[in-house]
mmCIF file of C-alpha atoms in Angstrom:
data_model
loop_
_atom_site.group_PDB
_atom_site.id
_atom_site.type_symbol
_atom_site.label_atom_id
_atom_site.label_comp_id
_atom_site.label_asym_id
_atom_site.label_seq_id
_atom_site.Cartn_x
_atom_site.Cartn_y
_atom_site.Cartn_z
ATOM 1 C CA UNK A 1 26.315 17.605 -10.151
ATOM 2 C CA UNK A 2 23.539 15.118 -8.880
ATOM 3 C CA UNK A 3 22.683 15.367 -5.537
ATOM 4 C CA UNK A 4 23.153 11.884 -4.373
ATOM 5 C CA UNK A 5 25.571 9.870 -6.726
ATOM 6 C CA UNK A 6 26.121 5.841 -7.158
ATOM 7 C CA UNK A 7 27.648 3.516 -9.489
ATOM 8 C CA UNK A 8 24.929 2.004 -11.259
ATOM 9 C CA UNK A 9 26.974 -0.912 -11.835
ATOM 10 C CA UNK A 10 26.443 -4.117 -12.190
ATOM 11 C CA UNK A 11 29.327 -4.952 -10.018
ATOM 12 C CA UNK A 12 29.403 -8.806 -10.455
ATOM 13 C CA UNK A 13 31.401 -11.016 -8.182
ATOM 14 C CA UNK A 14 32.125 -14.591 -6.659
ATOM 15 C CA UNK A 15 30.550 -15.840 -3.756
ATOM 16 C CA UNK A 16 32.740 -15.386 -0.535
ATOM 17 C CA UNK A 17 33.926 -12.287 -2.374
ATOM 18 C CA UNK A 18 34.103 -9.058 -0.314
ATOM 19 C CA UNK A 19 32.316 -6.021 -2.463
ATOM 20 C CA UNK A 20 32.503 -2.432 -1.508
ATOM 21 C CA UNK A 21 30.731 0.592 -2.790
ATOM 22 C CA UNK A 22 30.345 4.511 -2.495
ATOM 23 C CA UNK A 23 27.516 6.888 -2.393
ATOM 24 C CA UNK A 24 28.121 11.164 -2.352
ATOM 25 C CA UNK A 25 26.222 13.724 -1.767
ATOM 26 C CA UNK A 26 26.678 17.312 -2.709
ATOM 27 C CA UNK A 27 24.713 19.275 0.666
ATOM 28 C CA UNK A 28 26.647 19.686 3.555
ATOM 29 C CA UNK A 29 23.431 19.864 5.686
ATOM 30 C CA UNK A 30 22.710 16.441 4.682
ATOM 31 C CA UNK A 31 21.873 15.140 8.305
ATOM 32 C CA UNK A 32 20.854 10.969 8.062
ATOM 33 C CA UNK A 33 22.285 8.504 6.091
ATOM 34 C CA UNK A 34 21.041 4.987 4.992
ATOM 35 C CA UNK A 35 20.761 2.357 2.537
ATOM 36 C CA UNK A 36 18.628 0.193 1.208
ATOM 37 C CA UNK A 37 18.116 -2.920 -0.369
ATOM 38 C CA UNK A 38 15.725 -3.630 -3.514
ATOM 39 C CA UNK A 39 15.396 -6.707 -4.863
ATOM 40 C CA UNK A 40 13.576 -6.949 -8.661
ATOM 41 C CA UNK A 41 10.017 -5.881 -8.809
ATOM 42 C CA UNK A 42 9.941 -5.408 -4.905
ATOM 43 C CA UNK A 43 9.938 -2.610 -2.456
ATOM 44 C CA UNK A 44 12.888 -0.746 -1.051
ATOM 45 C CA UNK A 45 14.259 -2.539 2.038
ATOM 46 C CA UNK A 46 16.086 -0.240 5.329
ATOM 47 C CA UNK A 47 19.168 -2.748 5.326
ATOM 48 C CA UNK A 48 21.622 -0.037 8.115
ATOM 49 C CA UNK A 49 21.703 3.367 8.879
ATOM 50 C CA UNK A 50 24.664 4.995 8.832
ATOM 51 C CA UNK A 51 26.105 6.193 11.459
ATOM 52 C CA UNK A 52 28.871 9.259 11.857
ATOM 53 C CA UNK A 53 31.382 6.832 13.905
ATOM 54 C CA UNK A 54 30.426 3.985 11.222
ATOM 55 C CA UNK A 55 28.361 0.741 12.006
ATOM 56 C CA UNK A 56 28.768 -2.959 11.458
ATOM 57 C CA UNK A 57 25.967 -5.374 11.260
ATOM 58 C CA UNK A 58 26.778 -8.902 10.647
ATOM 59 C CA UNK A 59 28.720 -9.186 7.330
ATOM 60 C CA UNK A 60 27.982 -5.260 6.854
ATOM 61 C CA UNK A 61 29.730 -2.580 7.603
ATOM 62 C CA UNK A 62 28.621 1.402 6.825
ATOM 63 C CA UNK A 63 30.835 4.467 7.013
ATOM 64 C CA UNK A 64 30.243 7.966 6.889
ATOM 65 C CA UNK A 65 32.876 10.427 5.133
ATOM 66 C CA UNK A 66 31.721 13.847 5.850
ATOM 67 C CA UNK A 67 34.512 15.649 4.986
ATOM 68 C CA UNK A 68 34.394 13.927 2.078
ATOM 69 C CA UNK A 69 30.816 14.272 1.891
ATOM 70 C CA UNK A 70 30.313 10.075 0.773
ATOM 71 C CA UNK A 71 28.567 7.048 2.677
ATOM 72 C CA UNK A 72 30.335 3.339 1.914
ATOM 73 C CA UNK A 73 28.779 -0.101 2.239
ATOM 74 C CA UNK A 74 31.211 -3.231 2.562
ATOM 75 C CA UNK A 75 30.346 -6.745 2.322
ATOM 76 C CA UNK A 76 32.178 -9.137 3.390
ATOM 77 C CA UNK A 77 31.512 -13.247 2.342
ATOM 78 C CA UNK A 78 28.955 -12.197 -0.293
ATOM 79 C CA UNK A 79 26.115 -14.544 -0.797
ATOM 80 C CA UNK A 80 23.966 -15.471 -3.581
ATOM 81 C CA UNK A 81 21.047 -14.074 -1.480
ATOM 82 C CA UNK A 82 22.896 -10.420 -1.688
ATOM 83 C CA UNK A 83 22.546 -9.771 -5.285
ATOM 84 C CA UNK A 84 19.922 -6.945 -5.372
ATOM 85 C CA UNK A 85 19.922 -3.343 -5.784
ATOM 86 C CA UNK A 86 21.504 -1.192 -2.917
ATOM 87 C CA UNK A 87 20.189 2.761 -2.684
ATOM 88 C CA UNK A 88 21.511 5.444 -0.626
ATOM 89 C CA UNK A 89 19.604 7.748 0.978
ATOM 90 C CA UNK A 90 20.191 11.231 2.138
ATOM 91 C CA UNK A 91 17.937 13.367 4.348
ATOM 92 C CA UNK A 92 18.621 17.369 4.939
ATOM 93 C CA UNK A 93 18.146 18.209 8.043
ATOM 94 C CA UNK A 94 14.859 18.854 9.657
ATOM 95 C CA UNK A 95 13.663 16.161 6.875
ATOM 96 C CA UNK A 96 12.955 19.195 4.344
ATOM 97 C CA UNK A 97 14.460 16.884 1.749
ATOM 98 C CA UNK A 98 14.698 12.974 1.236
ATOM 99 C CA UNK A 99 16.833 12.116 -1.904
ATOM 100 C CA UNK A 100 17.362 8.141 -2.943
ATOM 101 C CA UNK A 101 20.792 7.712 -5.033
ATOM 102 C CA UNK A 102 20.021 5.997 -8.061
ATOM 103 C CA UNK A 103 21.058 2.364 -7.072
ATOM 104 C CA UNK A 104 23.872 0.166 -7.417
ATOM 105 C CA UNK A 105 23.043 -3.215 -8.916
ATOM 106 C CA UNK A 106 24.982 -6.177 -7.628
ATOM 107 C CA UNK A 107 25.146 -9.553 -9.002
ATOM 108 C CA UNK A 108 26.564 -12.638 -6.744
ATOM 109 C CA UNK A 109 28.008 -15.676 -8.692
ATOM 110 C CA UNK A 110 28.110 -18.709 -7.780
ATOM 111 C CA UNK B 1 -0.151 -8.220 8.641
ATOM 112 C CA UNK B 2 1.545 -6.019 6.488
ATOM 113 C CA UNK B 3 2.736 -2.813 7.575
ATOM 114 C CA UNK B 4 2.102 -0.456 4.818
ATOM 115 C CA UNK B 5 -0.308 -2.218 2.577
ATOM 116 C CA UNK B 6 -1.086 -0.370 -1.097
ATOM 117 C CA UNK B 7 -4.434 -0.656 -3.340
ATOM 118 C CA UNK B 8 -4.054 -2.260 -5.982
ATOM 119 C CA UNK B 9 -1.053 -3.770 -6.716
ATOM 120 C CA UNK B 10 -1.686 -3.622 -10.563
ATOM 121 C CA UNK B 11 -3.215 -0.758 -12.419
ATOM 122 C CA UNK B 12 -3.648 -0.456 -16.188
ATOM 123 C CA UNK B 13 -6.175 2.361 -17.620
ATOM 124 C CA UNK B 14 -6.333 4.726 -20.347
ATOM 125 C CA UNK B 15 -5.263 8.283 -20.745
ATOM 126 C CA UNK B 16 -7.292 10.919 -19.774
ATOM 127 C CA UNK B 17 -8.479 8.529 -17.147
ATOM 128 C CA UNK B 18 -8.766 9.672 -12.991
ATOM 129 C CA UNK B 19 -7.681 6.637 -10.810
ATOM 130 C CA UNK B 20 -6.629 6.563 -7.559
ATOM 131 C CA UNK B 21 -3.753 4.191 -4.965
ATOM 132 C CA UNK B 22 -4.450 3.729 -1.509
ATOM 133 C CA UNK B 23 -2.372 3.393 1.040
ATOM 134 C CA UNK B 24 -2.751 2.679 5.083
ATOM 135 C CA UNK B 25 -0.163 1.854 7.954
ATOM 136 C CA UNK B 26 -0.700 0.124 11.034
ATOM 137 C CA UNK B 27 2.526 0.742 12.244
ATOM 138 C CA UNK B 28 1.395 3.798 14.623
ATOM 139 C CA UNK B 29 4.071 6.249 12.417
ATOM 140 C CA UNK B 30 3.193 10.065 11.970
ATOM 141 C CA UNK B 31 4.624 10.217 8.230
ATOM 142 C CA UNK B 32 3.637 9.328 4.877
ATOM 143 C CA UNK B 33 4.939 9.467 1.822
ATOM 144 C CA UNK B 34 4.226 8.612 -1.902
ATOM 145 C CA UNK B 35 7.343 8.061 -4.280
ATOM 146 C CA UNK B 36 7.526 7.713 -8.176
ATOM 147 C CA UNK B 37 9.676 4.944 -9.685
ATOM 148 C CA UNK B 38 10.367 4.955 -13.231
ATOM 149 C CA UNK B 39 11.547 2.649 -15.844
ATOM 150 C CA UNK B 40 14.640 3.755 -15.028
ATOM 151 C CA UNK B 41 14.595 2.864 -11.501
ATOM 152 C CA UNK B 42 15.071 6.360 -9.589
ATOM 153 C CA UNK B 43 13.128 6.525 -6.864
ATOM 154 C CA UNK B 44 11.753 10.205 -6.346
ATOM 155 C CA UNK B 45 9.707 11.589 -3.364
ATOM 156 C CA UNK B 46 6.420 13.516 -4.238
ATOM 157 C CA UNK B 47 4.317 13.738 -0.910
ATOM 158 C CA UNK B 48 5.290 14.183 2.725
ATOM 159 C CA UNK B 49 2.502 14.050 5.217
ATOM 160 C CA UNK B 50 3.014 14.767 9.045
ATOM 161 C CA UNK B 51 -0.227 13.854 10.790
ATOM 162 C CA UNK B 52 -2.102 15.138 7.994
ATOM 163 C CA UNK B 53 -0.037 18.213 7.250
ATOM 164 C CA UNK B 54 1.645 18.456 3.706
ATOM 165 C CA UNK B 55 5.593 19.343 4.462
ATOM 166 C CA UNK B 56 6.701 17.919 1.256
ATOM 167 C CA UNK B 57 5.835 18.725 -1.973
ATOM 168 C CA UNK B 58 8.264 17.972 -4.930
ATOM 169 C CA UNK B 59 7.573 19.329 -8.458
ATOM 170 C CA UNK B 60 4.644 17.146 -9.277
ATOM 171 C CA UNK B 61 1.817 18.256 -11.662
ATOM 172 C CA UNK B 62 -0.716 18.954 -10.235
ATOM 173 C CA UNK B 63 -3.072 16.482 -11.779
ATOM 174 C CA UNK B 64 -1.806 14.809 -8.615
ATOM 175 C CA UNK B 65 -3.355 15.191 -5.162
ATOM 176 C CA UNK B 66 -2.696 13.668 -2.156
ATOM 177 C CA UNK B 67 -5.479 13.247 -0.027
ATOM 178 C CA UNK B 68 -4.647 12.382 3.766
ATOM 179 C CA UNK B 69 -7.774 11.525 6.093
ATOM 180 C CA UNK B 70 -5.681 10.452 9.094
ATOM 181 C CA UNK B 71 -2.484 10.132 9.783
ATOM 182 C CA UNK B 72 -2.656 6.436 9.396
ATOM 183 C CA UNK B 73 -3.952 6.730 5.486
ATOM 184 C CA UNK B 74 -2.606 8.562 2.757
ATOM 185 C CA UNK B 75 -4.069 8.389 -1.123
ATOM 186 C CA UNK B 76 -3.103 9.945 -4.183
ATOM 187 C CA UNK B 77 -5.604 10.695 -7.085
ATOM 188 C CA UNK B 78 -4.427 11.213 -10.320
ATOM 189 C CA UNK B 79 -6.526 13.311 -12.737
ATOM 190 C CA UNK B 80 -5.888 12.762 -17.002
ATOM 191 C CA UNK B 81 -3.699 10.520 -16.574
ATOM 192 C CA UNK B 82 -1.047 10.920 -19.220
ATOM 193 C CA UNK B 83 1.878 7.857 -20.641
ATOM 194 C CA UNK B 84 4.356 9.414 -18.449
ATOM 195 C CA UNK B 85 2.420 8.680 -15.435
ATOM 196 C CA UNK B 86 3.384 4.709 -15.847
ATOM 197 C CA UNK B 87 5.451 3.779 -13.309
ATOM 198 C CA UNK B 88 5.406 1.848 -9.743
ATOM 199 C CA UNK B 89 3.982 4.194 -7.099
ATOM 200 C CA UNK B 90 5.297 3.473 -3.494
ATOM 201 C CA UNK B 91 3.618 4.291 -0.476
ATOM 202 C CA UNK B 92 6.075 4.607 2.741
ATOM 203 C CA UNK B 93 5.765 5.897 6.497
ATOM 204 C CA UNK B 94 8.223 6.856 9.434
ATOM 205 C CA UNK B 95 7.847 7.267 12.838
ATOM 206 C CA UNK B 96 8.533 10.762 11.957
ATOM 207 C CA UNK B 97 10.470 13.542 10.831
ATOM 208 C CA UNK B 98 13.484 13.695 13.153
ATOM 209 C CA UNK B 99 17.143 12.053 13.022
ATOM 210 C CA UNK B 100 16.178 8.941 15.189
ATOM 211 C CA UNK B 101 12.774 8.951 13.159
ATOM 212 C CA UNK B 102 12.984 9.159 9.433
ATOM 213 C CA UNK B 103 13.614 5.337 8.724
ATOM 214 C CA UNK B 104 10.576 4.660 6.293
ATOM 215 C CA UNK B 105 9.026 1.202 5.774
ATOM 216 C CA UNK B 106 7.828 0.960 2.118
ATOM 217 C CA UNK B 107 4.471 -0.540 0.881
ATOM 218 C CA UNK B 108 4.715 -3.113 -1.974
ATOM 219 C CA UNK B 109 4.283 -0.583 -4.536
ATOM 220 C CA UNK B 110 1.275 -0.279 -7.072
ATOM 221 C CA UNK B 111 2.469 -0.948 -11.092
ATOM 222 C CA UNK B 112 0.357 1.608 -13.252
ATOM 223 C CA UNK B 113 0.511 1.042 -16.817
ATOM 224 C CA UNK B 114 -1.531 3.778 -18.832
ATOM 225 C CA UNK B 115 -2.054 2.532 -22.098
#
């Protein structure tokens, strides 16, 4: 089992469309959560961290599942603008390991 | 004024070739790292630096060396550079190593094509 997991995708949708997707990770020790944005041929973006009582940020909204052991990103009202890459990323604790999920491409229609 | 600025952005050489990326941040951060981005897209970490201190060190050949001359720079020299070395290199840095800390800001990356 990979360490960090994500649909690769695409996941294509309408415009105004809510999207959701998952992220798990295998270590229990895993300590900070995040993800990232990449768009094409560009650097990795911080878009939230994720936070154990969950977050919300405009149209974006992080969880944490640790019993689970997965981190979700919801969109809400997609817009063109979000089609990019979103990556997960999972630090141990003490930072001794920082592992990027492989991305999840999504695609926003008009 | 970019945070973590790279050198060059484009780099195509021949095998066998030594080249090296630069990278510097004027962000004031205590952490630097170098990733490896393949064709594929995964995005693994090879270098940690904490104020110049290695404290991560993935399975990398060690063709590659980091070189950190202050916490504010970090290179990386390749040596015989081989076709699986193409890829986009990414520079990043972090305040630092601890929960509130660890959010990195990425440079723009550096394409290397070895031919």
């Amino acid at each position: 089992r990979k360490e960090v997991e994500q649909d690769p995708g695409p996941f294509n949708v309408p415009e105004g469309a809510t999207v959701a997707f998952n992220c798990t990770y295998s270590n229990s020790a895993s300590q900070s959560f995040f993800w990232y944005r990449q768009d094409c041929r560009k650097e990795p973006k911080l878009l939230m961290s994720v936070y154990s009582s969950g977050n919300e940020d405009g149209r974006f909204t992080a969880q944490l599942n640790r019993a689970s052991q997965y981190i979700s990103l919801l969109i809400r009202d997609s817009k063109l603008s979000d089609s990019a890459t979103y990556l997960c990323v999972v630090i141990l604790s003490s930072a001794s390991k920082i592992i990027f999920g492989s991305g999840t491409r999504l695609s926003i229609r008009p | 004024d970019t945070a973590v600025s790279q050198t060059p952005k484009y780099l195509v050489t021949q095998m066998g070739n030594d080249k090296s990326i630069k990278c510097e941040q004027n962000l004031g951060h205590d952490t630097m790292y170098w990733y490896k981005q393949d064709s594929k897209k995964f995005l693994k970490i090879m270098f940690s630096y904490n104020n110049k201190e290695l404290i991560i060190n993935e399975t990398v050949p060690n063709r590659f060396s980091p070189k950190s001359p202050d916490k504010a720079h970090l290179n990386l020299h390749i040596n015989s550079l081989e076709l699986g070395d193409s890829a986009v290199y990414f520079c990043a840095s972090s305040q630092g190593q601890g929960v509130t800390k660890n959010i990195q800001y990425f440079g723009a990356g550096t394409r290397l094509s070895v031919l």
